Amino acid sequence: MTTGSRQDRDGAAPPQRFVISFAGFNRPWAVWIAHRLEEHGHRVSLQRWDPQNSPGITQALDDLARSGSRVLLILSERYFSAGTHTDEEWNTALRTVTDHHPDRFAAVCLTDAPLPSAVAVLEKTDLWGLDSYEAEYRVLRRLELPTDRIGTDSGRRGPRFPNDPPEIWGRVPRRNPRFTGRNDVIGTLRAALAEAPPGASTVTLLGLSGVGKTQVATEYAYRFASEYDVVWWVPAEDRPTLRERLADLAPALGLPRGAGSYGEQIRAVLEALRRGSPYGRWLMVFDGCDNPDDLTDLLPSGAGDVIITSRNREWASRHTSLVEVPLYARPESITFIRRRALRLTAEEADQLAEALEDYPLALDQTAGWLADSPLTVGDYLGLLQRRLDSREAVTVSDDYPLPFPTALAILLNNVRENFPDALALLRLFVFFAPGPVPLRLLREFPADDVPEQLAGLINDQIRWNAALNKLVQFSVVRLEYSDLPVEEGGGGLETVQLHRMVHGIVRENLSEDEAEPLARAVRQVLAAADPGRPSDSRLWPRYAELIPHLTSSGVLTSGNPRIQTFLLHCLRYLVLAGEYRTCLRLSEETDEIWRAMLGEDHPKVRELSYQYGGALRNLGLFRRAETLTRARADQLMQERGARDLETLRATSSYGGVLLCIARFEQAKEIFEHGLTTYRELLGEDDSTTLAAQNNLAATYRLLGRYQDSYDLDLDTLRRRERVLRAQHISTLSSGIACAMGLRLMGRYREAQTRQEQGVKLNTQVLGPSHPQTLRAEHNLGLCLRRSGDIPGAGLRLRTVWERATRVFGVDYPWTLMVASDYATYLREYGDLSEARRISEDVVRGYQSQLGLAHPYSIGTVGNLGLVLRAQGERVEALNLAEQALVGMRGALGDRHPWTLGCALNATGHRNITGRLEDALELSRETLRTCEQVMGQDHPMTLSAQIALAADLRSVREDVEAGKHEDAGIRSLTRTLGAQHVHTVSAKQQTRPYWDFEPQP
C-alpha cells in the first residue's frame, strides 16, 4: 500500500524544471499540465514532438534529456505516429535513452490503445477519462511531487481542463483523426493571432482549393479549445448562409430572441462579442469566404480571435494577416498516406505522393480507396499515368494540379462499378451549390418529384445511410450535425459538405440526359421549401438557406411556373433584406433568360422588372433604373389605362426612380394619382394603398412640404401598425419617416425620442447592417445633433458612415448621404482637413452619379463652401455659396427650404467678404420667405432672423438689429431651450449657417 512520497509528508517540494514533450494533436493536455505545475511553483517549457525534423527518434529523445530538466512525455497514438517509425524502432530508442538517463523520463498516457512494449520503462500513468482533480493528482504522484495543494490557484487565469469542452462549441467539424503535420502552419497562425493589435486578431488562411485550409482551422480549434470560452464555426461561402449561422450564436450566448429575426440576433451577437460579455475568450471561424465583401461588415471585434479560410488574396487589403497553407511536405504526405492506408509501405506512399504532387485532397481520396482495394500501388500509378496521357473521362481546370481530376475519375469509376447507391446520391448532391447541402430539404422531398433512379434510395433509410457512409469513407463528402438538443429537433444530421472541386468535376462529367432529371428534382425540392412570404422578416433565415442553390439547380432557366414564382419570391426577399448586389446579379441573368423564353410582355417578366428595378435604384444605377421602369410604365399605360392596378404599380416604380433623379413634381403627380386611385379601388387600409401613401409623403418631404409629409407619414404609421404589425419592415420604415418629419419641422426632442426607439426596433428585427437600420441610426445622429448632444451625434454619425462604407462602398448613394452629414459635423466640431476631404469626395461622387444640376450635387457644393470659409478661403467660399444659391433656385425655385438654406449661407459669405448691402438685402428677403414657408418659430426662420440682425449691425442699424436679435433669442429659448447650442450661439452673436442634408 502506497503511503505517499517524502514531499507529501515533509511539505512543499523545491521548485523544479520540466520539459513536456507532446504531439501537436495533444497540445491542450500539455498546456494544462504545464499550467498546473507552474501553479505549484515549478518552471515548465513545452516541446512539440516532431521526429521528422530530427536525425532519428533516439537522438530526438536524447536531446530532450540533455536539457537538464526532467522530461514528461504525453503519450498517445499520435505521439508514436508523428513519423514513420516502427514499434521496434521505438522500443530500441526508449530502452536506450532510459538506460543513458535513468530517472530523467516520466510519462502520462491519454489512450488505452496498444503502444510499443518499451513504454513500460517509463512507468506511465493513465489520464484518459478522468476529471481535473484526479488527473492533477496522478501527474503530481508520477513526478513525485506533493499532492496536498491540488487545485491551488494563484489568480492567474489558466487554460480549461482538456476533458471540459468550451462553454459554447458551435458546429465545429469533427476532428480529423488522420490530421497530419501542418505544425508550422498552425504555429504561424497562432503567432499571428497572438501578436495582432487588441480588437483586431483576424487571420486569413489562404491556399488552393483542397489544400486543407478547413482542416487546419478545425485542428486549430481543437488544439486551442481549452483557451476559449466560445468556439463558433460559420460556413461563409455565401452571405445569406453566413448571416443565418452568425445569428444562430445569439441563443447560444443566452441573448434574447426578441422578434425572432436573425437581424436582431446578429446585432446582439456582434455587440456581445465586442463587449466580451458574457464570454471574453472566443474564437470565430468563417470557412470558405472567397468574397470579402460578404463578410467585412459582419466581422466581430473585441478580445477574441477570428480565422477566415479563403482562396482570395484580396483579404490582404482587408486588415487581416495572411497565413499561407501550402501543399504537403513530402514527409507529411507519406505519414498521412500510411495513416489512411495502413497496408502501404513507406516506399509505396512516397511513390503515390510523388504521382499526386503532395496534393492533400487527392491523397486523402486516393489513399482512402486504396486502403480497401486489391489494386496495388504500382497498378494504380500505371492507371493514373495512362489517364493523364489520354485525358480520359476528366475535365481539367487550372484551379488544381493535373493529377487530381484524374485520380478522382478513377475513384468515381470504382464507386460507379461497386456502389451505385453512393454514386446516385453524389450526383443528386451536385445539383445543390458547393458547400453545405441541407439534408432537411431532402428529407422533405415531394413524393411526386422523386426521380425514378432515386425513389428506392430516398425511401429506404438503411440504403440511404449506407450510401452516405460510403461517400464519407472515400472523403468525397463530410457530414455535419445539428448543435440543437434532441428535444429542439437537433441531435442528428443537418448538412452534408461537398467540396467545390469534387462538385465541379462530378457535375461537368454528367451527360445532359443524366443531369436534367436530377436538376429538376432539386428545383422541386427548393420550391417546396419556399416560405411564401418574403416580406416577413421572421422567415428570412429560411430564404437565406435556399438562395445559394438557385443557380446550381437551374432555377433561373426553369420554364416551370411554380419554380419561376419561387425565384421571384427569392428576389423580393433579397431586395427587402438589403442584399442588392446579389439581387442585381440574379435579376440580370434571369431577365435575359426569361425575355428569350417567355417574351417581354409576359407577367413573370413584368414582375421580375420590379425587383430588378429596385436593385438598380438602391445601388445608385439610376439611368438604367429609369430606362427599365419608364418603358414598363409607358407600355402598361398604353395597353391598360391609368386606373389598372398593374399600371399603377409600374408607374409607382417609375416614380420612385424620378425621386432619385430629382424630378419631384413629376413624381408628385404620379403618386397623387396613384393614391387617389388605390383608395377608390382597394380602400384606405389596403397595404398597397399605404405603400402609395408612403411614397407621396416622401415626395412632399423632398419638395419641402414638411407638415404635409409628416401628416401623411403619421397616418400611414398608425394604419400599418393596425393592418400589418408593429414590427413589420414597412411599419418600421414609417416610424423612421415620422421621426425625420419631426426633425425637419424643428421638433427635435420629439424626433429624437421617436428615433431612439426606432433604432432599437430596426436593429432587433432587421439587423445592424440592414440599410433600413443604418437609415434609422443616421437619422438618430442628426436628431442628436439638432437636440444639442454634440458628442453623441458625432459618435453616431461616424459609426454609421464607417459601417455604410464597409457594407456598400464609398460611392453608394446612401454612403454619400451619410458622409455629407458627417463632414458637416466635422466642419463645426471636429477636423477641418478631414471635413474638406470628405466634402470634396461627396461632391465628386454626386456630380458623377447624378450630374451637376441635381439638388444633391448643388447642396453639397454649398457645404464645401462652408468648409472653405472656415479655413479662411473666403473668396472661393463665396463663389461656391453663390453657385449653390443659383443652382438650387434653378432646380427647385425660390421658396424651397433648401433654396432658403443656400440663401442664408450666401448672406454670411457676402458679409465676411465686404458685400454688406447685398448681404442685408438677401437677409431681409430670406427671412420674409422663411416666415411664409416654414413658419415664424421654425429653427431655420429663427436662424434667418439672427443672421439678419448680424447684417444690420454690420451697417450700423443697431436698433433694428437688437429687435430682431431679442425676438430671435426669445423664440429659440421658447422652442429649443435656453441651453440649446443654437440659443447659446445666438446670445454670443455667432452667425448661424445652414447645412444641406441629402435625404434618403
PDB file of N, CA and C in Angstrom, residues 44 189 317 543 714 727 805 814 891 948 965:
ATOM      1  N   VAL A  44       8.333  25.320 -16.370  1.00  0.00           N
ATOM      2  CA  VAL A  44       7.978  24.334 -17.396  1.00  0.00           C
ATOM      3  C   VAL A  44       8.208  24.935 -18.773  1.00  0.00           C
ATOM      4  N   LEU A 189      -0.104  30.535 -37.533  1.00  0.00           N
ATOM      5  CA  LEU A 189      -1.454  31.025 -37.282  1.00  0.00           C
ATOM      6  C   LEU A 189      -1.591  31.489 -35.839  1.00  0.00           C
ATOM      7  N   SER A 317      -5.836  43.125 -48.134  1.00  0.00           N
ATOM      8  CA  SER A 317      -6.150  44.551 -48.047  1.00  0.00           C
ATOM      9  C   SER A 317      -7.324  44.824 -47.126  1.00  0.00           C
ATOM     10  N   TYR A 543     -35.260  31.710 -46.299  1.00  0.00           N
ATOM     11  CA  TYR A 543     -34.869  32.133 -47.648  1.00  0.00           C
ATOM     12  C   TYR A 543     -33.348  32.123 -47.801  1.00  0.00           C
ATOM     13  N   LEU A 714     -47.590  59.961 -40.496  1.00  0.00           N
ATOM     14  CA  LEU A 714     -48.178  59.564 -39.222  1.00  0.00           C
ATOM     15  C   LEU A 714     -49.435  58.720 -39.445  1.00  0.00           C
ATOM     16  N   GLN A 727     -43.907  45.385 -35.925  1.00  0.00           N
ATOM     17  CA  GLN A 727     -42.516  45.133 -36.284  1.00  0.00           C
ATOM     18  C   GLN A 727     -42.362  44.671 -37.733  1.00  0.00           C
ATOM     19  N   THR A 805     -19.755  52.544 -45.377  1.00  0.00           N
ATOM     20  CA  THR A 805     -18.628  52.401 -46.304  1.00  0.00           C
ATOM     21  C   THR A 805     -18.214  50.949 -46.429  1.00  0.00           C
ATOM     22  N   TRP A 814     -26.318  55.962 -50.588  1.00  0.00           N
ATOM     23  CA  TRP A 814     -26.598  56.149 -49.174  1.00  0.00           C
ATOM     24  C   TRP A 814     -25.331  56.473 -48.400  1.00  0.00           C
ATOM     25  N   ALA A 891     -33.140  74.678 -59.735  1.00  0.00           N
ATOM     26  CA  ALA A 891     -33.625  73.300 -59.613  1.00  0.00           C
ATOM     27  C   ALA A 891     -34.963  73.213 -58.901  1.00  0.00           C
ATOM     28  N   LEU A 948     -30.050  88.127 -39.992  1.00  0.00           N
ATOM     29  CA  LEU A 948     -30.439  89.492 -40.368  1.00  0.00           C
ATOM     30  C   LEU A 948     -29.941  90.492 -39.330  1.00  0.00           C
ATOM     31  N   GLU A 965     -32.684  90.482 -32.930  1.00  0.00           N
ATOM     32  CA  GLU A 965     -31.896  89.565 -32.119  1.00  0.00           C
ATOM     33  C   GLU A 965     -32.664  89.150 -30.862  1.00  0.00           C
TER      34      GLU A 965
END
